[in-house]
Amino acid sequence: MIPMSLAEIAAAVDGRISETADPEAIVTGGIEYDSRKVGPGGLFLALPGEQVDGHDFAAKAAAQGAVATIASREIDSAAIYVDDALRAVAALARTVARRSAATVIGVTGSNGKTSTKDLVGQLCASLGPTVATEGNFNNELGHPYTVCRVGPATRYLVLELAARGLGHITELCEIAPPDIGVVLNVGISHLDGFGSIETTAQAKSELPRFLAPEGTAILNADDPRVARMAESTRAQVITFGIRSGADIAAADVEPGDGRHRFTLRTPDGEASVELRLWGGHHVYNALAAAAVAWRLGASPDHIAERLSEAGRQSERRMDVFTLPDGTTVIDDSYNANPASMGAAIRTLGQLPTAGRRIAVLGLMGDLEEQSTECHRRVGEQASEAGIDELIAVGDGTQPIISGADGVAATTHVPDQTAAIELLRKRLRPGDTVLVKGSRHRTWDVADHLRAKEDNDQ
């Protein structure tokens, strides 16, 4: 964190300094809500919880070197007292962002936010000290927590901007106003919060609309809803795409073994990219990241080299590994919506395999009245991709089976335990298996396969 005295922090969060704290003491470390991570010069954020109350660990944090604790009830160690700890960390993040000279890059979209943010973070790190959202820690705690990690030397701050309703992205932008805003796509997701794809587009457009005239909006030219956002932003617009005449484009795209190759085209020249990431959807993610790096002054050769070196940084996202018996596992189980499910199924269909292609698919959540049709379409996509066997897991996934007429073997199972038992019986050496579903709905299946990898070594 940018060094600040307790008096400055108290003013930023509208808090009261305890009598046991020194207002002139300087916080030089980071802010942490996990007392185990607090170090000398740090600031501890005590969050009340249903099972664990952070206030109970304030003394431990102090013993580990915390200068003070942001607290909402009385504690024995040095404290800054506030009414609401989450509001306090957001207010502190605003102050950190104002004091920082870092270029702020915001990434949003219905699909691919985390993977693209990871690519942008790796490219930016090749240009200077970078702070980026960890995993998809992008909620009301994770966003300001990430901003507060910015230090005096930070040149780039890469933030994943998620929303479940209108106004959410604007609220995040107000904490750390982006200089560069990336919109990847608009798809069917979180309909419980948005209600329709049109409302989703309106929510995602909050990012380019927020940008100042001197800012830059990076927009997917191949997504009509995103491309139209150029009309509503005051910022400079840079486009990326494959099918259109975009500023940053991919030509001669080849699937390879599932890790795609393409020629990166920029206004400054061309360079060859060979991705280490699995799946064709990463071509768009890579183009978005390339557009950011090009905007920051990187050459096409530098961008292509770094994209070709970039790896997966977040768990359960297109994590491809091979078991000792030659079975290949695609763990894309972190989350799912119609677009990401389709992308994962296409990847399974493209991967070379000595055996069968098997898809273990869980429910896609938050689809409301469109759930049946969206799940039926998943079955159709499995048929189109040449999947050999499909296992649909849990209630609500029956339409996947009804749509999968072209799949030779289809089975609906009630839960993950049943899916694991079925895999034990049917999985053969050389098969390739995809595991995907909305949060937690296929995690046990993926973990079972990963444990098999570890146990069979």
Coordinates of C-alpha atoms in Angstrom, one line a residue:
M1 CA 0.0 0.0 0.0
I2 CA 1.1 3.6 -0.5
P3 CA 2.5 4.6 2.9
M4 CA 0.0 6.6 5.0
S5 CA -0.2 7.6 8.7
L6 CA -3.0 6.4 10.8
A7 CA -4.3 10.0 10.9
E8 CA -4.5 10.0 7.1
I9 CA -6.2 6.6 7.0
A10 CA -8.7 7.7 9.6
A11 CA -9.5 10.8 7.6
A12 CA -9.9 8.7 4.5
V13 CA -12.3 6.2 6.1
D14 CA -14.1 8.7 8.3
G15 CA -12.9 6.8 11.4
R16 CA -11.9 7.4 15.0
I17 CA -8.4 6.6 16.2
S18 CA -8.2 4.7 19.5
E19 CA -6.3 6.1 22.4
T20 CA -3.9 3.2 22.2
A21 CA -2.9 4.1 18.6
D22 CA -0.3 6.7 17.5
P23 CA -1.8 8.9 14.8
E24 CA 1.6 9.6 13.3
A25 CA 2.5 5.9 12.9
I26 CA 3.0 5.0 9.3
V27 CA 1.4 2.0 7.6
T28 CA 4.0 0.8 5.1
G29 CA 2.8 -2.8 4.5
G30 CA -0.4 -4.0 2.9
I31 CA -4.0 -4.3 4.2
E32 CA -5.1 -7.8 5.1
Y33 CA -8.4 -9.3 6.3
D34 CA -6.7 -12.6 7.1
S35 CA -4.6 -12.2 10.3
R36 CA -2.3 -15.0 9.1
K37 CA -1.1 -12.7 6.3
V38 CA -0.5 -9.6 8.3
G39 CA 3.2 -8.5 8.5
P40 CA 5.2 -5.7 10.0
G41 CA 3.9 -2.3 9.1
G42 CA 0.6 -3.7 7.8
L43 CA -3.0 -2.8 8.5
F44 CA -5.5 -5.4 9.6
L45 CA -9.1 -5.3 8.5
A46 CA -11.4 -6.9 11.1
L47 CA -14.5 -8.2 9.3
P48 CA -17.4 -9.6 11.4
G49 CA -18.7 -12.9 10.2
E50 CA -21.3 -15.5 11.0
Q51 CA -18.8 -18.1 12.1
V52 CA -15.5 -16.2 12.5
D53 CA -15.2 -12.6 13.7
G54 CA -12.0 -10.9 12.6
H55 CA -12.0 -8.7 15.8
D56 CA -11.1 -11.8 17.7
F57 CA -7.7 -11.9 15.8
A58 CA -6.8 -8.3 16.2
A59 CA -4.3 -9.0 19.0
K60 CA -2.7 -11.7 16.9
A61 CA -2.4 -9.2 14.0
A62 CA -0.8 -6.6 16.3
A63 CA 1.7 -9.2 17.6
Q64 CA 2.7 -9.9 14.0
G65 CA 3.5 -6.3 13.4
A66 CA 0.2 -4.7 12.3
V67 CA 0.3 -0.9 13.0
A68 CA -3.5 -0.9 13.7
T69 CA -6.8 -2.6 13.0
I70 CA -9.8 -1.2 11.2
A71 CA -12.5 -2.3 13.5
S72 CA -16.2 -1.8 14.0
R73 CA -16.3 -2.7 17.7
E74 CA -14.0 -2.2 20.7
I75 CA -10.7 -4.1 20.7
D76 CA -7.7 -4.0 23.1
S77 CA -5.0 -3.1 20.4
A78 CA -4.5 0.0 18.3
A79 CA -7.5 0.6 16.1
I80 CA -9.3 2.9 13.7
Y81 CA -13.0 2.6 14.5
V82 CA -15.5 2.7 11.7
D83 CA -19.2 2.0 11.4
D84 CA -18.8 -0.4 8.4
A85 CA -15.5 -2.1 7.6
L86 CA -16.4 -2.8 3.9
R87 CA -17.3 0.8 3.3
A88 CA -14.1 1.8 5.0
V89 CA -11.8 -0.3 2.8
A90 CA -13.6 1.0 -0.3
A91 CA -13.0 4.6 1.0
L92 CA -9.4 3.8 1.7
A93 CA -9.0 2.3 -1.8
R94 CA -10.3 5.6 -3.3
T95 CA -7.6 7.5 -1.5
V96 CA -4.9 5.0 -2.6
A97 CA -6.1 5.3 -6.2
R98 CA -6.0 9.1 -6.1
R99 CA -2.4 9.1 -4.7
S100 CA -1.2 6.5 -7.2
A101 CA 0.3 7.3 -10.6
A102 CA -0.5 3.8 -11.9
T103 CA -2.3 3.4 -15.1
V104 CA -5.6 1.7 -14.2
I105 CA -7.0 -1.0 -16.6
G106 CA -10.5 -2.3 -16.1
V107 CA -11.7 -5.6 -17.8
T108 CA -15.3 -6.6 -18.1
G109 CA -17.5 -8.9 -20.2
S110 CA -19.9 -11.8 -19.8
N111 CA -17.1 -14.4 -20.5
G112 CA -13.4 -14.5 -20.2
K113 CA -12.9 -11.6 -17.7
T114 CA -10.5 -13.6 -15.4
S115 CA -8.5 -15.2 -18.2
T116 CA -8.1 -11.8 -20.0
K117 CA -7.3 -10.0 -16.8
D118 CA -4.5 -12.6 -16.2
L119 CA -3.2 -12.1 -19.7
V120 CA -3.2 -8.3 -19.3
G121 CA -1.5 -8.6 -16.0
Q122 CA 1.3 -10.7 -17.4
L123 CA 1.8 -8.4 -20.4
C124 CA 1.8 -5.3 -18.1
A125 CA 4.3 -7.0 -15.7
S126 CA 6.7 -7.2 -18.7
L127 CA 6.5 -3.4 -18.9
G128 CA 6.7 -2.4 -15.3
P129 CA 5.6 -3.2 -11.7
T130 CA 2.0 -4.4 -11.8
V131 CA -0.8 -5.2 -9.4
A132 CA -3.7 -7.3 -10.7
T133 CA -6.9 -8.9 -9.2
E134 CA -6.1 -12.3 -7.8
G135 CA -8.2 -15.0 -9.4
N136 CA -11.7 -13.6 -9.7
F137 CA -11.6 -11.8 -6.3
N138 CA -13.7 -9.0 -7.8
N139 CA -16.5 -8.5 -5.2
E140 CA -17.1 -5.6 -2.8
L141 CA -14.1 -6.7 -0.7
G142 CA -11.8 -8.0 -3.4
H143 CA -12.0 -4.9 -5.6
P144 CA -10.9 -2.4 -3.0
Y145 CA -8.5 -4.9 -1.5
T146 CA -6.7 -5.1 -4.8
V147 CA -6.5 -1.4 -5.2
C148 CA -5.0 -1.0 -1.7
R149 CA -2.2 -3.4 -2.8
V150 CA -0.9 -0.6 -5.0
G151 CA 2.5 0.8 -3.9
P152 CA 4.6 3.8 -4.8
A153 CA 6.4 1.9 -7.6
T154 CA 3.3 0.4 -9.2
R155 CA 2.9 1.4 -12.8
Y156 CA -0.1 -0.7 -13.8
L157 CA -3.2 -1.7 -11.9
V158 CA -5.3 -4.4 -13.6
L159 CA -8.8 -4.8 -12.3
E160 CA -11.5 -7.4 -13.2
L161 CA -14.9 -5.6 -13.1
A162 CA -17.9 -7.9 -12.5
A163 CA -21.5 -7.0 -12.0
R164 CA -24.8 -8.7 -11.2
G165 CA -26.9 -5.6 -11.9
L166 CA -27.0 -2.1 -13.3
G167 CA -24.7 0.4 -11.6
H168 CA -22.3 -2.1 -10.2
I169 CA -19.5 -1.4 -12.7
T170 CA -19.9 2.3 -12.2
E171 CA -19.5 1.9 -8.5
L172 CA -16.3 -0.1 -9.0
C173 CA -15.0 2.5 -11.5
E174 CA -15.6 5.3 -8.9
I175 CA -13.2 3.5 -6.5
A176 CA -10.3 3.4 -9.0
P177 CA -11.2 5.3 -12.3
P178 CA -9.9 3.3 -15.2
D179 CA -7.6 4.9 -17.8
I180 CA -8.2 2.0 -20.1
G181 CA -11.4 0.0 -20.3
V182 CA -11.8 -3.4 -22.0
V183 CA -15.1 -4.9 -22.9
L184 CA -14.8 -8.5 -24.2
N185 CA -18.4 -9.5 -25.0
V186 CA -22.0 -9.5 -24.0
G187 CA -23.7 -12.8 -23.5
I188 CA -26.4 -14.6 -21.5
S189 CA -25.3 -14.7 -17.9
H190 CA -26.6 -13.7 -14.5
L191 CA -30.1 -13.2 -15.8
D192 CA -31.3 -13.3 -12.2
G193 CA -29.7 -9.9 -11.8
F194 CA -29.9 -8.4 -15.3
G195 CA -33.1 -9.9 -16.6
S196 CA -32.2 -9.8 -20.3
I197 CA -29.2 -9.6 -22.6
E198 CA -30.1 -6.0 -23.4
T199 CA -29.7 -5.1 -19.8
T200 CA -26.5 -7.0 -19.6
A201 CA -25.2 -4.9 -22.5
Q202 CA -26.3 -1.7 -20.7
A203 CA -24.4 -2.8 -17.6
K204 CA -21.2 -3.6 -19.5
S205 CA -21.4 -0.3 -21.3
E206 CA -21.0 1.5 -18.0
L207 CA -17.2 1.0 -18.3
P208 CA -16.6 2.8 -21.7
R209 CA -19.2 5.4 -20.7
F210 CA -17.3 6.1 -17.5
L211 CA -13.9 6.7 -19.2
A212 CA -12.6 10.3 -19.5
P213 CA -11.9 11.8 -23.0
E214 CA -8.2 11.1 -22.5
G215 CA -8.9 7.4 -21.7
T216 CA -9.1 4.5 -24.1
A217 CA -11.9 2.0 -24.7
I218 CA -10.9 -1.3 -26.1
L219 CA -13.9 -3.0 -27.7
N220 CA -14.6 -6.3 -29.4
A221 CA -15.4 -5.4 -33.0
D222 CA -16.9 -8.9 -33.6
D223 CA -19.6 -8.5 -30.9
P224 CA -22.2 -6.1 -32.3
R225 CA -23.4 -5.1 -28.8
V226 CA -19.9 -4.3 -27.7
A227 CA -19.0 -2.5 -31.0
R228 CA -22.0 -0.2 -30.5
M229 CA -20.5 1.0 -27.3
A230 CA -18.1 3.1 -29.3
E231 CA -21.0 5.5 -29.8
S232 CA -21.4 6.1 -26.1
T233 CA -17.9 6.7 -24.9
R234 CA -15.9 10.0 -24.8
A235 CA -12.6 8.0 -24.9
Q236 CA -10.4 7.0 -27.8
V237 CA -11.6 3.6 -29.2
I238 CA -9.3 0.7 -30.1
T239 CA -11.0 -2.4 -31.6
F240 CA -10.0 -6.0 -31.6
G241 CA -11.3 -9.0 -33.5
I242 CA -11.0 -11.8 -36.0
R243 CA -13.9 -11.4 -38.5
S244 CA -13.8 -7.6 -38.9
G245 CA -11.3 -5.0 -39.9
A246 CA -10.2 -4.4 -36.3
D247 CA -7.3 -2.3 -35.1
I248 CA -5.8 -5.3 -33.4
A249 CA -6.6 -8.5 -35.3
A250 CA -5.8 -12.2 -35.6
A251 CA -5.2 -13.6 -39.0
D252 CA -4.4 -17.1 -40.2
V253 CA -5.8 -18.6 -37.0
E254 CA -4.9 -22.3 -36.6
P255 CA -6.2 -24.6 -33.9
G256 CA -3.1 -26.6 -33.5
D257 CA -3.6 -29.2 -30.7
G258 CA -6.1 -26.9 -29.1
R259 CA -3.6 -24.3 -28.3
H260 CA -4.1 -21.8 -31.1
R261 CA -1.6 -20.1 -33.4
F262 CA -2.3 -16.9 -35.2
T263 CA -0.7 -13.8 -36.8
L264 CA -1.1 -10.7 -34.6
R265 CA -1.8 -7.7 -36.7
T266 CA -1.4 -4.2 -35.3
P267 CA -1.0 -0.7 -36.8
D268 CA 2.7 -1.1 -36.1
G269 CA 3.2 -4.4 -37.8
E270 CA 2.7 -8.2 -37.4
A271 CA 4.1 -11.0 -35.3
S272 CA 3.4 -14.7 -34.8
V273 CA 1.7 -15.9 -31.6
E274 CA 1.5 -19.5 -30.3
L275 CA -0.7 -19.6 -27.2
R276 CA 0.0 -22.0 -24.3
L277 CA -3.6 -21.7 -23.3
W278 CA -6.2 -24.2 -24.4
G279 CA -9.2 -23.3 -26.4
G280 CA -10.1 -21.1 -29.3
H281 CA -11.9 -18.5 -27.1
H282 CA -8.5 -17.5 -25.8
V283 CA -7.7 -15.9 -29.2
Y284 CA -10.1 -13.1 -28.4
N285 CA -8.8 -12.8 -24.8
A286 CA -5.2 -12.6 -26.2
L287 CA -6.3 -9.9 -28.7
A288 CA -7.8 -7.8 -26.0
A289 CA -4.7 -8.1 -23.9
A290 CA -2.6 -7.3 -27.0
A291 CA -4.6 -4.1 -27.5
V292 CA -3.9 -3.0 -24.0
A293 CA -0.2 -3.6 -24.4
W294 CA -0.1 -1.9 -27.8
R295 CA -1.9 1.1 -26.2
L296 CA 0.9 1.1 -23.5
G297 CA 3.6 1.3 -26.2
A298 CA 4.7 -2.3 -26.5
S299 CA 5.9 -3.5 -30.0
P300 CA 4.2 -6.3 -31.9
D301 CA 7.2 -8.6 -31.4
H302 CA 7.2 -7.9 -27.6
I303 CA 3.4 -8.5 -27.4
A304 CA 3.6 -11.7 -29.4
E305 CA 6.5 -13.1 -27.4
R306 CA 4.8 -12.4 -24.0
L307 CA 1.5 -13.8 -25.2
S308 CA 3.2 -17.0 -26.4
E309 CA 4.8 -17.3 -22.9
A310 CA 1.7 -16.5 -20.9
G311 CA 0.2 -19.2 -18.8
R312 CA -2.9 -20.0 -16.9
Q313 CA -3.0 -18.2 -13.5
S314 CA -6.4 -19.0 -12.1
E315 CA -7.7 -22.3 -10.9
R316 CA -10.3 -24.5 -12.6
R317 CA -10.2 -22.6 -15.9
M318 CA -9.2 -24.7 -18.9
D319 CA -6.6 -26.6 -16.8
V320 CA -5.5 -29.4 -19.0
F321 CA -3.6 -32.3 -17.5
T322 CA -2.8 -35.9 -18.3
L323 CA -3.2 -38.8 -15.9
P324 CA -0.5 -41.5 -15.7
D325 CA -2.6 -43.8 -17.8
G326 CA -2.8 -41.3 -20.7
T327 CA -6.3 -40.0 -19.9
T328 CA -6.5 -36.2 -20.6
V329 CA -8.6 -34.1 -18.2
I330 CA -9.9 -30.6 -19.0
D331 CA -10.9 -29.0 -15.7
D332 CA -13.0 -25.9 -16.6
S333 CA -15.2 -26.4 -13.6
Y334 CA -14.9 -23.0 -12.0
N335 CA -18.1 -21.6 -13.5
A336 CA -20.3 -21.9 -16.6
N337 CA -22.7 -19.9 -18.8
P338 CA -23.9 -20.7 -22.3
A339 CA -21.0 -19.0 -24.1
S340 CA -18.2 -20.5 -22.0
M341 CA -19.9 -23.9 -22.0
G342 CA -20.0 -23.8 -25.8
A343 CA -16.3 -22.8 -26.0
A344 CA -15.3 -25.6 -23.6
I345 CA -17.2 -28.2 -25.6
R346 CA -15.7 -27.0 -28.9
T347 CA -12.2 -27.3 -27.3
L348 CA -13.0 -30.9 -26.2
G349 CA -14.0 -31.7 -29.8
Q350 CA -10.8 -30.2 -31.2
L351 CA -8.3 -31.8 -28.9
P352 CA -6.5 -34.8 -30.4
T353 CA -7.2 -37.9 -28.4
A354 CA -6.4 -41.6 -28.6
G355 CA -9.7 -42.6 -27.0
R356 CA -13.2 -41.1 -26.5
R357 CA -14.3 -37.6 -25.9
I358 CA -16.4 -37.5 -22.7
A359 CA -18.2 -34.4 -21.3
V360 CA -19.3 -34.2 -17.7
L361 CA -21.5 -31.2 -17.5
G362 CA -23.3 -29.5 -14.5
L363 CA -26.0 -26.9 -14.3
M364 CA -25.5 -23.4 -15.6
G365 CA -27.0 -21.2 -13.0
D366 CA -28.8 -17.8 -13.1
L367 CA -30.5 -18.4 -16.4
E368 CA -34.1 -18.0 -15.2
E369 CA -36.8 -18.8 -17.8
Q370 CA -34.1 -19.4 -20.5
S371 CA -32.5 -22.3 -18.5
T372 CA -34.3 -25.2 -20.4
E373 CA -33.5 -23.8 -23.8
C374 CA -29.9 -23.0 -23.0
H375 CA -29.2 -26.4 -21.5
R376 CA -30.8 -28.1 -24.5
R377 CA -28.5 -26.1 -26.8
V378 CA -25.5 -27.4 -24.8
G379 CA -26.6 -30.9 -25.8
E380 CA -26.8 -29.8 -29.4
Q381 CA -23.3 -28.4 -29.2
A382 CA -22.0 -31.6 -27.8
S383 CA -23.5 -33.4 -30.9
E384 CA -22.0 -30.9 -33.3
A385 CA -18.6 -31.2 -31.7
G386 CA -18.4 -34.9 -32.1
I387 CA -18.5 -35.8 -28.4
D388 CA -18.7 -39.5 -27.8
E389 CA -20.2 -39.6 -24.3
L390 CA -22.1 -37.0 -22.2
I391 CA -22.8 -37.2 -18.5
A392 CA -25.3 -34.5 -17.2
V393 CA -25.0 -33.9 -13.5
G394 CA -27.8 -32.8 -11.2
D395 CA -31.3 -31.5 -11.3
G396 CA -32.0 -29.0 -14.2
T397 CA -29.5 -30.6 -16.6
Q398 CA -32.0 -33.1 -18.1
P399 CA -32.5 -30.8 -21.2
I400 CA -28.8 -31.3 -22.0
I401 CA -29.6 -35.0 -22.6
S402 CA -32.7 -34.2 -24.7
G403 CA -30.6 -32.0 -27.0
A404 CA -27.8 -34.5 -27.5
D405 CA -29.3 -36.7 -30.1
G406 CA -26.0 -37.0 -32.0
V407 CA -24.1 -38.2 -28.9
A408 CA -23.7 -42.0 -28.8
A409 CA -23.9 -42.4 -25.0
T410 CA -25.8 -40.0 -22.8
T411 CA -26.5 -40.4 -19.0
H412 CA -28.2 -38.2 -16.5
V413 CA -27.0 -38.7 -12.9
P414 CA -28.5 -37.1 -9.8
D415 CA -25.3 -35.8 -8.3
Q416 CA -21.5 -35.6 -8.4
T417 CA -21.1 -38.8 -6.4
A418 CA -23.0 -40.7 -9.0
A419 CA -20.9 -39.1 -11.8
I420 CA -17.7 -40.1 -10.1
E421 CA -18.9 -43.7 -9.8
L422 CA -19.9 -43.7 -13.5
L423 CA -16.5 -42.4 -14.5
R424 CA -14.8 -45.1 -12.4
K425 CA -16.6 -47.7 -14.5
R426 CA -16.4 -46.1 -17.9
L427 CA -13.2 -44.0 -18.2
R428 CA -10.5 -45.8 -20.1
P429 CA -6.8 -45.0 -20.8
G430 CA -6.5 -42.5 -23.6
D431 CA -9.9 -40.9 -23.1
T432 CA -10.3 -37.1 -22.9
V433 CA -12.8 -35.8 -20.4
L434 CA -14.1 -32.3 -19.9
V435 CA -15.5 -31.3 -16.5
K436 CA -17.6 -28.1 -16.4
G437 CA -20.5 -26.5 -14.6
S438 CA -21.5 -23.5 -12.6
R439 CA -19.7 -23.0 -9.3
H440 CA -19.3 -26.1 -7.1
R441 CA -21.6 -28.2 -9.3
T442 CA -18.8 -30.3 -10.8
W443 CA -15.9 -29.5 -8.5
D444 CA -16.0 -32.9 -6.8
V445 CA -15.7 -34.6 -10.1
A446 CA -12.7 -32.5 -11.1
D447 CA -11.1 -33.0 -7.7
H448 CA -11.6 -36.8 -8.0
L449 CA -9.7 -36.8 -11.3
R450 CA -7.0 -34.6 -9.9
A451 CA -6.6 -36.9 -6.9
K452 CA -6.3 -39.8 -9.3
E453 CA -3.5 -37.9 -11.0
D454 CA -1.7 -37.5 -7.7
N455 CA -2.4 -41.0 -6.3
D456 CA -1.3 -42.8 -9.5
Q457 CA 2.1 -41.1 -9.6

